[in-house]
Amino acid sequence: MNHKYWGVILAVLLSSILLVSSTSTVSTPAIQNAEAQQLSRWERNWEYHNANAWGTNYNPQTQLNSGNVEHLEVKWMYPIPSSVDVGQNEIPGFGSVEGSMAVPLIIDGNVYLILNRKTVLAMDASDGSSIWDAAYVTEADNARNAAPEGGRLPITAEFAHTHAMHYIAEKGGGTLWFTDFGCKMTGINADDGSHYKSFEDLCLEIPLDSPLGKGIPGNSGYFGSLQPHPPQFLNSRNLVYYSQGGAGEGTWGGRNYIAAHDADTGDVVWRTYLMPPCGDPDSLAKTEVACEPLFEKEKAEWGDWLVDNCDKWWIQAKTPHTTNKAPVVPDVPAIKSCEMNQDILRNDWGKMVGNSGISNIWGQMVIDQEDEKLIVGTAQPGPDWNATFRPGPNLFASAILKIDAVTGEIDWAYQTTTRDPWDYDCSWNTILAEDVVVKGELRDKVVIKGCKNGRVHILDYADGTPLHVFESVNTRRTPFAELLDPLNDVEMVRKTANTCDSAQIKYANHEECGNRPYWLNCPAVGCLESDITYNHDLNMVFFSTFNEPRWTQAGNAVGPCSVCGMAASVPQPDSYDVQINATVNAFDVDTGVNVWNYFINNRGFRGGTITTADLVFFSGVDGVSRALHAETGEVLHEFNIGQGSVVQPSIGADKDGNVMLFRTVGGANWFGFGNIGVESVTPGAIFAFGLPDVIPEPLQAEIIEVERVVEVEVVKEVEVVKEVTVTEEVISPISYVAIGLGVILVVIAGVLYSRTRNA
């Protein structure tokens, strides 16, 4: 079919939708542009993956609210082009991932989206028309650049995907920043997509064969070629921050660190390691991965440093066992590491073998421009599931850290899952909140952080003291997913989650300790695998959790690989009824009270939860876009998109000041998240929702007085009865047809885009 006939079909479909739209509204005044233009910067913009530099996932606008959100409608859909059409189809050494798993940014009326292959798209928020695209085209062969394949960088090629992009208004005339392939940061100009600046070879300060380290002083392993989140900038010091970690869930041994670089030259100002160096001379015999070079003395010094500073390290405390029941958080949720066995702390990670480590600093790191501090969250210790050669709490894995942005010194750390044998990293966003009432006391600043163990932590900004720990009432832990006790020496050397120790623990439901399969919930993907949000006006935090029990068995942790420690295929017993579900949770930050919960059956959850005004939005994991009332959890709006999404929405305004909601669908529908779907090969689309130009009038009651005569023997009495007639709004069935036609438009538009580019 040629473009002529496609054009006829499009014209018919569009005219049908416009006809339906024009016949289903009631005339009321539209929002005035002059009034809308008074939106503040943070009301009209969504500049970071999590809205702002403090990661709150909150937009303070009030134009869209509980009183009108029911009228949200699709304003436009933008079909995301295939990497064949924009950029390139294949980057050597990387898997093929179409579409985007990033949140659309909204900057002064424009929408910006980065694709998994680093191509950036810009479009007008008003109508979705394309402004420019910055196609990511490179001749670089990352397999050639990776040292294990004979290249020059201490990296290994990883699966191509991009979590996020940030807008930095203070650089250039406004620039878009992302972490790039191969130890690199890149910024492009937001006005036209042209290249602004790149910092390259950030992992190659010294030769790979240097006795001082492999590419980086003190490093013996290989880093991942992709770092998950964009850099942050400290404007007063002209510094930019970058992190690296070991590839393959840390099993390639790259020494996890965060570094400050000069934002003009890229020179290193400081580097802080968050794990010890490789110091086990027998590492090759144990794991088939050698320490090259070997840092035996430096590993011992690391242990002494931990003990000397033990008062700065918080560790999650023993948790009451509540197997298959609603969880209970202890009154004292954490201890100082000084309270645990100091020999275990001093010998944390053992001698440090070559396939142990921490993969990343996950999620948007927070920067406090005023106090010049960084708040970050770290990945779990690797290898997953099998901790035989990494005894101790494994600091600073699965942790939250406050770091001096000028010197790199660690102010405090809070490990949320000690000796993590499950993969419960502290991923996704970190939130810094100001002027917050907690337990009746007004606090200058607090840190709010969710982690994959299913918990959200409210910590004092100054020293990391835990103020609250929230956990969903619907989380159901299985026996071998109960968090370990840092004061129990036996548990601090437990090899796997179900290792038989002195208690010889045995459980029902096919489970017992030893080298055999067991049910695991929270599974390796956790119970909280998404961004959270804080609404300052309501002083409430919102987060989404899920249950997805998995039949699990630990395997041998030999060599570097993403699933080291995980047995391959374990048949699931037929007699166990697996319950998969998700919950959106609301907690009062002052009192710690669980205000409400919204339950989603037969779905896992990934992506994020956001808030604005008195509304809560979240990833449409079941293919439905929903708005909940932030104070009650009531469903105020639903729209069936038809395809599940694991990307959180964002909120901003077009150039006329009309506030809109943006959702990304398609692309990488992440594998393994309870019935969400498997990885998609379709690029997907952006859906833009907004209020109608003419908002339907609310239902009104008409009061009619009727005189009725009632006869009695003596007295004549006139009784006035008020009859109420309700004028109902009738939605035409054609409206539902229009929705279906809209979905068809996405498909057709995608074909047209592809054919036009190839013509």
XYZ file of C-alpha atoms in Angstrom, residues 13-581:
569
model
C -9.524 8.064 11.138
C -8.517 11.539 12.266
C -11.773 13.080 11.083
C -13.703 10.373 12.945
C -11.864 11.102 16.162
C -12.306 14.845 15.761
C -16.022 14.341 15.086
C -16.409 12.316 18.262
C -14.443 14.893 20.240
C -16.557 17.759 18.941
C -19.865 16.090 19.794
C -19.096 14.916 23.335
C -18.206 18.104 25.227
C -20.143 20.744 27.125
C -19.188 24.378 26.717
C -17.343 25.872 29.724
C -14.492 28.387 29.838
C -11.067 26.956 28.945
C -7.947 27.548 31.025
C -6.595 30.997 30.213
C -3.042 31.045 28.836
C -2.127 34.232 30.711
C -2.929 32.522 33.989
C -1.176 29.310 32.981
C 2.018 31.115 32.016
C 2.558 31.984 35.667
C 3.747 28.441 36.360
C 7.066 28.302 38.189
C 10.082 26.461 36.779
C 9.393 23.272 38.734
C 5.664 23.387 37.945
C 6.219 23.531 34.188
C 9.383 21.375 33.979
C 10.487 17.804 34.731
C 14.256 18.263 34.349
C 15.661 15.117 35.951
C 14.698 11.481 35.812
C 13.059 12.031 39.202
C 11.777 15.565 38.492
C 14.459 17.644 40.232
C 17.983 17.539 41.664
C 16.623 16.255 44.995
C 14.937 13.268 43.359
C 11.470 13.791 44.861
C 9.439 12.613 41.831
C 7.074 15.462 42.727
C 5.684 18.328 40.636
C 4.157 21.133 42.774
C 1.670 22.295 40.111
C -2.026 22.446 41.048
C -3.639 23.005 37.638
C -4.215 19.246 37.303
C -5.851 17.972 40.492
C -8.429 15.639 41.995
C -11.227 17.948 40.875
C -10.526 17.616 37.152
C -8.251 14.600 36.594
C -11.242 12.485 35.548
C -11.284 14.502 32.306
C -7.725 13.614 31.251
C -7.643 12.600 27.606
C -5.021 11.599 25.057
C -3.763 14.734 23.315
C -1.265 13.062 21.030
C 0.838 9.957 20.529
C 4.395 9.979 19.222
C 5.587 6.684 17.681
C 9.177 6.066 18.767
C 11.253 5.305 15.664
C 13.228 2.110 15.343
C 16.991 2.229 15.778
C 17.143 1.235 12.091
C 15.654 4.622 11.220
C 17.366 6.822 13.803
C 20.893 5.899 14.797
C 21.919 2.361 14.025
C 20.591 -1.142 14.259
C 23.509 -2.787 16.003
C 26.399 -1.769 18.224
C 28.980 -4.558 18.281
C 29.150 -6.252 21.656
C 25.699 -5.104 22.788
C 22.306 -6.738 22.663
C 19.459 -5.186 20.696
C 16.980 -3.239 22.799
C 14.439 -1.107 20.979
C 12.588 1.874 22.367
C 13.205 3.591 25.681
C 13.021 2.808 29.375
C 13.718 6.435 30.325
C 11.286 9.025 31.655
C 10.367 11.821 29.202
C 11.846 15.153 30.301
C 9.746 18.314 29.881
C 11.701 21.558 29.539
C 9.935 24.856 28.796
C 7.315 23.304 26.539
C 9.519 20.693 24.853
C 9.691 16.938 25.485
C 13.029 15.090 25.390
C 13.454 11.321 25.359
C 16.632 9.252 25.249
C 16.406 5.820 23.634
C 18.195 2.718 24.845
C 20.789 3.193 22.085
C 21.515 6.806 23.207
C 19.642 8.529 20.367
C 17.808 11.586 21.754
C 14.460 12.853 20.423
C 12.968 16.329 20.922
C 9.325 17.169 20.286
C 6.795 19.918 20.962
C 4.759 19.161 24.087
C 1.691 20.824 22.560
C 1.179 18.453 19.652
C 4.053 15.942 19.593
C 5.574 17.351 16.421
C 9.266 16.569 15.990
C 11.764 19.366 16.659
C 15.009 17.443 16.155
C 16.600 14.068 16.700
C 20.226 13.486 17.657
C 20.961 10.090 16.160
C 23.623 8.163 18.037
C 25.938 6.863 15.346
C 29.359 5.466 16.177
C 31.926 3.388 14.390
C 33.485 2.369 17.701
C 33.560 -1.377 18.243
C 32.988 -1.822 21.967
C 34.047 -5.453 21.780
C 37.393 -4.196 20.459
C 37.622 -1.604 23.218
C 36.855 -4.131 25.974
C 40.014 -5.616 27.485
C 38.723 -9.223 27.733
C 38.366 -9.127 23.925
C 41.796 -7.583 23.436
C 40.733 -3.939 23.652
C 42.222 -1.074 25.605
C 39.559 -0.344 28.265
C 39.042 -2.295 31.530
C 35.385 -2.951 30.685
C 33.151 -5.709 29.373
C 30.346 -5.140 26.882
C 26.887 -5.228 28.464
C 23.253 -5.238 27.394
C 22.435 -1.894 25.734
C 19.882 0.039 27.725
C 19.673 3.558 29.123
C 17.904 4.359 32.376
C 17.815 8.130 32.264
C 18.922 11.538 31.023
C 19.175 14.835 32.938
C 18.815 18.467 31.893
C 21.453 20.775 33.394
C 20.334 24.383 32.970
C 23.623 25.789 34.278
C 25.784 24.230 31.545
C 25.853 25.891 28.143
C 22.455 27.262 27.237
C 20.901 24.213 28.858
C 22.313 20.758 28.116
C 21.122 17.157 28.227
C 23.515 14.726 29.944
C 23.786 10.946 29.964
C 26.350 8.249 30.652
C 27.718 6.939 27.389
C 29.146 3.666 26.092
C 32.611 2.854 27.425
C 33.544 4.945 30.512
C 32.170 8.150 29.058
C 29.830 11.056 29.899
C 28.180 13.080 27.139
C 26.230 16.333 27.010
C 24.266 17.694 24.044
C 22.634 21.092 23.515
C 18.924 21.068 24.284
C 18.082 23.670 21.638
C 19.279 21.703 18.605
C 20.768 18.363 19.726
C 24.315 19.290 18.754
C 27.240 17.914 20.730
C 28.236 20.027 23.731
C 30.944 18.085 25.549
C 32.138 14.576 26.361
C 34.467 13.196 29.010
C 36.063 10.033 27.644
C 38.193 7.142 28.946
C 37.243 7.860 32.546
C 38.346 4.352 33.539
C 41.765 4.556 31.865
C 44.079 6.755 33.930
C 46.959 4.273 33.889
C 47.875 1.328 31.615
C 45.977 -1.918 32.040
C 49.165 -3.759 33.020
C 50.289 -1.207 35.603
C 51.249 -2.655 39.021
C 49.262 0.233 40.524
C 45.989 -1.033 39.121
C 44.084 -2.051 36.013
C 43.242 1.263 34.338
C 42.466 2.842 37.723
C 44.804 2.842 40.752
C 43.701 0.152 43.212
C 41.536 -1.749 40.712
C 42.047 -5.394 39.677
C 38.875 -6.186 37.737
C 36.673 -5.073 34.862
C 34.001 -2.404 34.951
C 30.687 -2.441 33.169
C 30.652 -0.587 29.864
C 27.337 1.026 30.790
C 26.734 3.094 33.885
C 23.067 3.436 34.667
C 22.342 7.071 35.518
C 23.459 10.526 34.385
C 26.070 12.615 36.205
C 25.392 15.345 38.745
C 27.117 18.749 38.911
C 28.218 20.868 41.887
C 27.930 24.345 40.415
C 29.866 26.285 43.070
C 32.955 24.080 42.604
C 32.539 23.308 38.888
C 32.627 19.567 39.610
C 30.888 16.686 37.870
C 30.408 13.249 39.454
C 30.782 9.841 37.855
C 30.618 6.305 39.236
C 31.819 2.915 38.030
C 31.323 -0.637 39.257
C 32.059 -4.237 38.412
C 30.322 -5.759 35.411
C 28.021 -8.762 35.729
C 26.502 -7.940 39.133
C 29.993 -7.170 40.421
C 31.447 -10.569 39.484
C 33.990 -9.126 37.046
C 35.667 -7.532 40.055
C 35.769 -3.884 38.958
C 36.260 -1.885 42.155
C 33.165 0.223 42.740
C 33.847 3.930 43.223
C 32.480 7.444 42.894
C 34.702 10.259 41.603
C 34.640 14.028 41.200
C 35.978 15.456 37.927
C 36.705 19.001 36.843
C 33.667 19.971 34.751
C 35.865 21.767 32.196
C 38.824 19.431 31.750
C 37.512 16.115 33.056
C 40.537 15.747 35.359
C 40.016 13.662 38.505
C 39.703 15.753 41.678
C 39.028 12.850 44.062
C 37.944 9.209 43.990
C 36.307 7.284 46.836
C 36.121 3.503 46.739
C 33.050 1.831 48.223
C 34.539 -1.677 48.453
C 37.974 -3.118 49.318
C 40.607 -4.062 46.726
C 41.208 -7.611 45.512
C 43.599 -9.075 48.080
C 43.250 -12.876 48.075
C 46.369 -14.609 46.683
C 44.316 -17.820 46.314
C 41.527 -16.161 44.337
C 42.330 -17.994 41.097
C 42.109 -21.407 42.757
C 38.868 -20.510 44.525
C 36.957 -18.698 41.793
C 38.960 -19.045 38.542
C 39.463 -15.266 38.704
C 42.846 -13.940 39.847
C 43.644 -10.681 41.631
C 45.746 -8.905 38.988
C 47.311 -6.899 40.468
C 47.111 -8.198 44.054
C 46.451 -5.702 46.867
C 46.938 -7.868 49.960
C 48.269 -5.110 52.232
C 45.672 -2.591 51.081
C 42.849 -5.080 51.785
C 44.042 -5.435 55.397
C 44.197 -1.655 55.743
C 40.608 -1.393 54.502
C 39.444 -3.665 57.342
C 41.284 -1.597 59.936
C 39.702 1.558 58.514
C 36.210 0.045 58.865
C 36.829 -0.739 62.537
C 38.377 2.666 63.256
C 35.292 4.391 61.820
C 32.667 1.879 62.980
C 30.585 4.606 64.629
C 29.807 6.059 61.180
C 28.322 2.835 59.744
C 24.701 1.858 60.430
C 23.669 -1.745 59.727
C 20.105 -3.088 59.474
C 19.153 -4.799 62.747
C 17.618 -8.200 63.373
C 14.076 -8.388 62.032
C 11.292 -10.470 63.630
C 10.457 -13.511 61.501
C 7.009 -13.022 60.002
C 7.017 -15.700 57.322
C 3.986 -15.395 55.028
C 2.488 -12.744 57.316
C 2.437 -8.965 57.289
C 5.992 -7.773 58.015
C 7.036 -6.172 61.291
C 9.784 -3.550 61.437
C 11.689 -3.598 64.766
C 11.496 -0.582 67.063
C 15.274 -0.182 66.635
C 15.718 -0.813 62.888
C 19.525 -0.463 62.786
C 22.655 -0.785 64.927
C 26.066 0.844 64.702
C 28.708 -1.507 63.295
C 30.703 -1.000 66.517
C 28.156 -3.315 68.186
C 28.930 -6.319 65.988
C 31.888 -8.691 66.261
C 34.851 -6.471 65.351
C 36.859 -9.383 63.961
C 34.067 -10.038 61.474
C 33.974 -6.344 60.592
C 37.769 -6.176 60.219
C 37.739 -9.203 57.903
C 34.697 -8.054 55.943
C 34.629 -9.632 52.444
C 37.312 -12.107 53.641
C 40.527 -11.570 51.715
C 38.452 -10.321 48.744
C 38.412 -12.701 45.784
C 38.394 -11.602 42.157
C 34.728 -12.320 41.393
C 33.234 -10.420 44.324
C 32.191 -6.796 44.294
C 29.531 -4.126 43.855
C 28.224 -3.370 40.389
C 26.886 0.177 40.536
C 25.668 3.242 42.272
C 22.053 2.842 41.226
C 19.376 5.451 40.657
C 19.549 9.214 40.630
C 22.199 10.368 43.082
C 21.159 13.464 45.028
C 23.336 16.546 45.340
C 22.827 19.229 47.976
C 24.202 22.406 46.389
C 23.985 24.308 49.686
C 25.775 21.838 51.981
C 27.904 20.378 49.152
C 26.962 16.772 49.892
C 26.067 13.730 47.779
C 23.558 11.039 48.788
C 23.817 7.764 46.855
C 22.528 4.187 46.929
C 24.605 1.124 46.037
C 24.048 -2.247 44.411
C 24.093 -5.583 46.217
C 27.299 -7.565 46.843
C 28.167 -10.050 44.118
C 27.966 -12.860 43.360
C 24.237 -13.232 43.955
C 22.872 -16.085 46.089
C 26.243 -17.698 46.855
C 28.261 -15.752 49.447
C 30.790 -18.479 50.252
C 33.872 -16.345 49.594
C 32.511 -13.020 50.871
C 31.972 -13.355 54.663
C 30.861 -10.426 56.818
C 28.311 -7.645 56.257
C 29.884 -6.686 52.888
C 30.106 -2.929 53.331
C 29.179 -0.752 51.437
C 26.844 -2.912 49.368
C 23.034 -2.508 49.523
C 23.592 0.767 51.337
C 22.807 4.492 51.464
C 25.788 6.846 51.828
C 26.275 10.536 52.469
C 29.521 11.777 50.903
C 31.283 15.133 51.081
C 31.074 16.433 47.507
C 34.256 18.507 47.894
C 36.595 15.975 49.545
C 35.013 12.574 48.877
C 34.973 11.648 52.572
C 32.097 9.373 53.640
C 30.076 11.144 56.358
C 27.922 8.103 57.165
C 26.563 4.906 55.656
C 23.382 2.924 56.305
C 23.400 -0.685 55.092
C 19.786 -1.689 54.476
C 20.387 -5.424 53.889
C 23.415 -6.839 55.643
C 25.366 -9.641 53.960
C 22.836 -9.578 51.142
C 22.608 -13.073 49.558
C 19.502 -12.197 47.511
C 20.233 -9.136 45.297
C 18.320 -6.605 47.448
C 20.334 -3.610 46.308
C 19.477 -0.029 47.216
C 18.612 0.911 43.676
C 16.350 3.559 42.141
C 16.011 7.129 43.375
C 17.308 8.761 46.520
C 15.226 11.658 47.923
C 16.432 14.651 49.915
C 13.567 16.532 51.597
C 13.708 19.854 53.444
C 11.668 21.191 56.396
C 9.991 17.870 57.174
C 8.008 17.024 60.301
C 8.948 13.557 61.581
C 7.612 12.214 64.880
C 6.317 15.672 65.742
C 9.663 17.396 65.221
C 10.483 19.786 62.382
C 13.729 18.625 60.805
C 15.934 20.660 58.509
C 16.533 17.790 56.073
C 15.851 14.067 55.848
C 16.899 11.345 53.409
C 14.179 9.087 51.989
C 15.260 5.902 50.214
C 13.542 2.736 49.044
C 15.472 -0.497 48.519
C 14.701 -3.835 46.896
C 14.188 -5.543 50.262
C 10.777 -3.846 50.161
C 11.510 -1.169 52.738
C 11.511 2.635 52.573
C 13.873 4.362 55.008
C 13.484 7.842 56.522
C 16.943 8.859 57.794
C 18.266 11.921 59.554
C 20.348 13.918 57.086
C 23.055 14.862 59.580
C 24.146 11.420 60.807
C 21.932 8.777 59.155
C 19.924 7.947 62.278
C 16.854 5.906 61.244
C 13.625 7.797 61.984
C 11.121 5.495 60.265
C 11.263 2.314 58.207
C 8.132 1.631 56.130
C 7.126 -1.721 54.684
C 3.978 -2.686 52.789
C 1.416 -4.607 54.808
C 0.954 -6.827 51.743
C 4.577 -8.003 51.477
C 4.852 -11.736 52.198
C 8.373 -12.959 52.927
C 9.218 -16.621 52.548
C 11.392 -18.253 55.243
C 14.714 -17.892 53.478
C 14.088 -14.239 52.625
C 14.147 -13.081 56.254
C 16.902 -10.475 56.687
C 20.015 -11.604 58.571
C 21.174 -10.517 62.041
C 24.506 -8.617 62.118
C 24.944 -9.584 65.800
C 24.717 -13.300 64.975
C 28.224 -14.468 64.029
C 26.869 -17.619 62.382
C 24.594 -15.639 60.072
C 27.450 -13.304 59.135
C 29.253 -16.201 57.446
C 26.192 -18.033 56.097
C 27.050 -19.182 52.572
C 23.590 -19.103 50.991
C 20.156 -17.947 52.063
C 19.171 -21.521 52.991
C 22.489 -22.790 54.365
C 22.046 -25.217 57.287
C 23.507 -23.597 60.392
C 23.434 -24.588 64.058
C 19.670 -24.210 64.184
C 19.168 -26.749 61.348
C 16.172 -24.717 60.235
C 13.455 -26.612 58.389
C 10.255 -25.262 56.914
C 7.098 -26.501 55.251
C 6.056 -25.874 51.649
C 8.832 -28.006 50.130
C 11.495 -25.995 51.935
C 14.392 -27.064 54.096
C 17.952 -25.935 54.529
C 20.823 -27.287 52.487
C 21.773 -27.566 48.842
C 18.271 -27.813 47.443
C 15.644 -25.521 45.894
C 13.515 -23.195 48.001
C 10.815 -20.570 47.555
C 12.098 -17.014 47.531
C 10.004 -13.895 48.047
C 11.190 -11.212 47.815
C 12.924 -12.768 44.774
C 16.164 -11.563 43.175
C 14.217 -8.743 41.524
C 13.157 -7.649 44.999
C 9.846 -6.471 46.413
C 10.470 -2.792 45.586
C 11.934 -2.395 42.101
C 10.895 1.158 41.272
C 11.302 4.852 42.018
C 9.399 6.309 44.973
C 7.979 9.794 45.589
C 7.559 12.356 48.360
C 4.785 14.976 48.429
C 5.992 17.830 50.629
C 2.613 19.575 50.849
C 0.978 16.426 52.226
C 4.117 15.173 54.030
C 3.463 11.732 52.581
C 5.624 9.177 50.812
C 4.250 6.844 48.129
C 5.892 3.668 46.816
C 4.889 0.526 44.943
C 5.813 -3.011 45.990
C 5.045 -6.487 44.715
C 5.133 -10.209 45.521
C 6.418 -12.745 43.017
C 7.631 -15.968 44.723
C 10.226 -17.905 42.733
C 11.499 -21.456 43.069
C 15.208 -20.896 43.622
C 18.457 -22.784 44.080
C 21.965 -21.461 44.698
C 24.747 -22.721 42.451
C 28.520 -22.564 42.326
C 29.984 -19.069 42.152
C 32.859 -19.663 39.759
C 34.164 -17.149 37.258
C 32.629 -13.831 36.247
C 29.032 -13.945 35.038
C 25.813 -12.062 35.676
C 24.140 -15.102 37.249
C 27.094 -16.492 39.200
C 25.682 -18.280 42.221
C 22.317 -18.921 40.584
C 21.518 -22.460 39.507
C 20.360 -22.718 35.919
C 16.904 -24.285 35.595
C 14.981 -25.514 38.623
C 11.595 -27.144 37.899
C 8.857 -25.574 39.990
C 6.697 -27.891 42.130
C 3.124 -28.120 40.868
C 1.534 -28.117 44.299
C 2.436 -24.525 45.180
C 0.012 -21.732 44.324
C 2.130 -18.717 43.358
C 0.426 -15.436 44.243
C 1.650 -12.490 42.152
C 0.393 -9.029 43.051
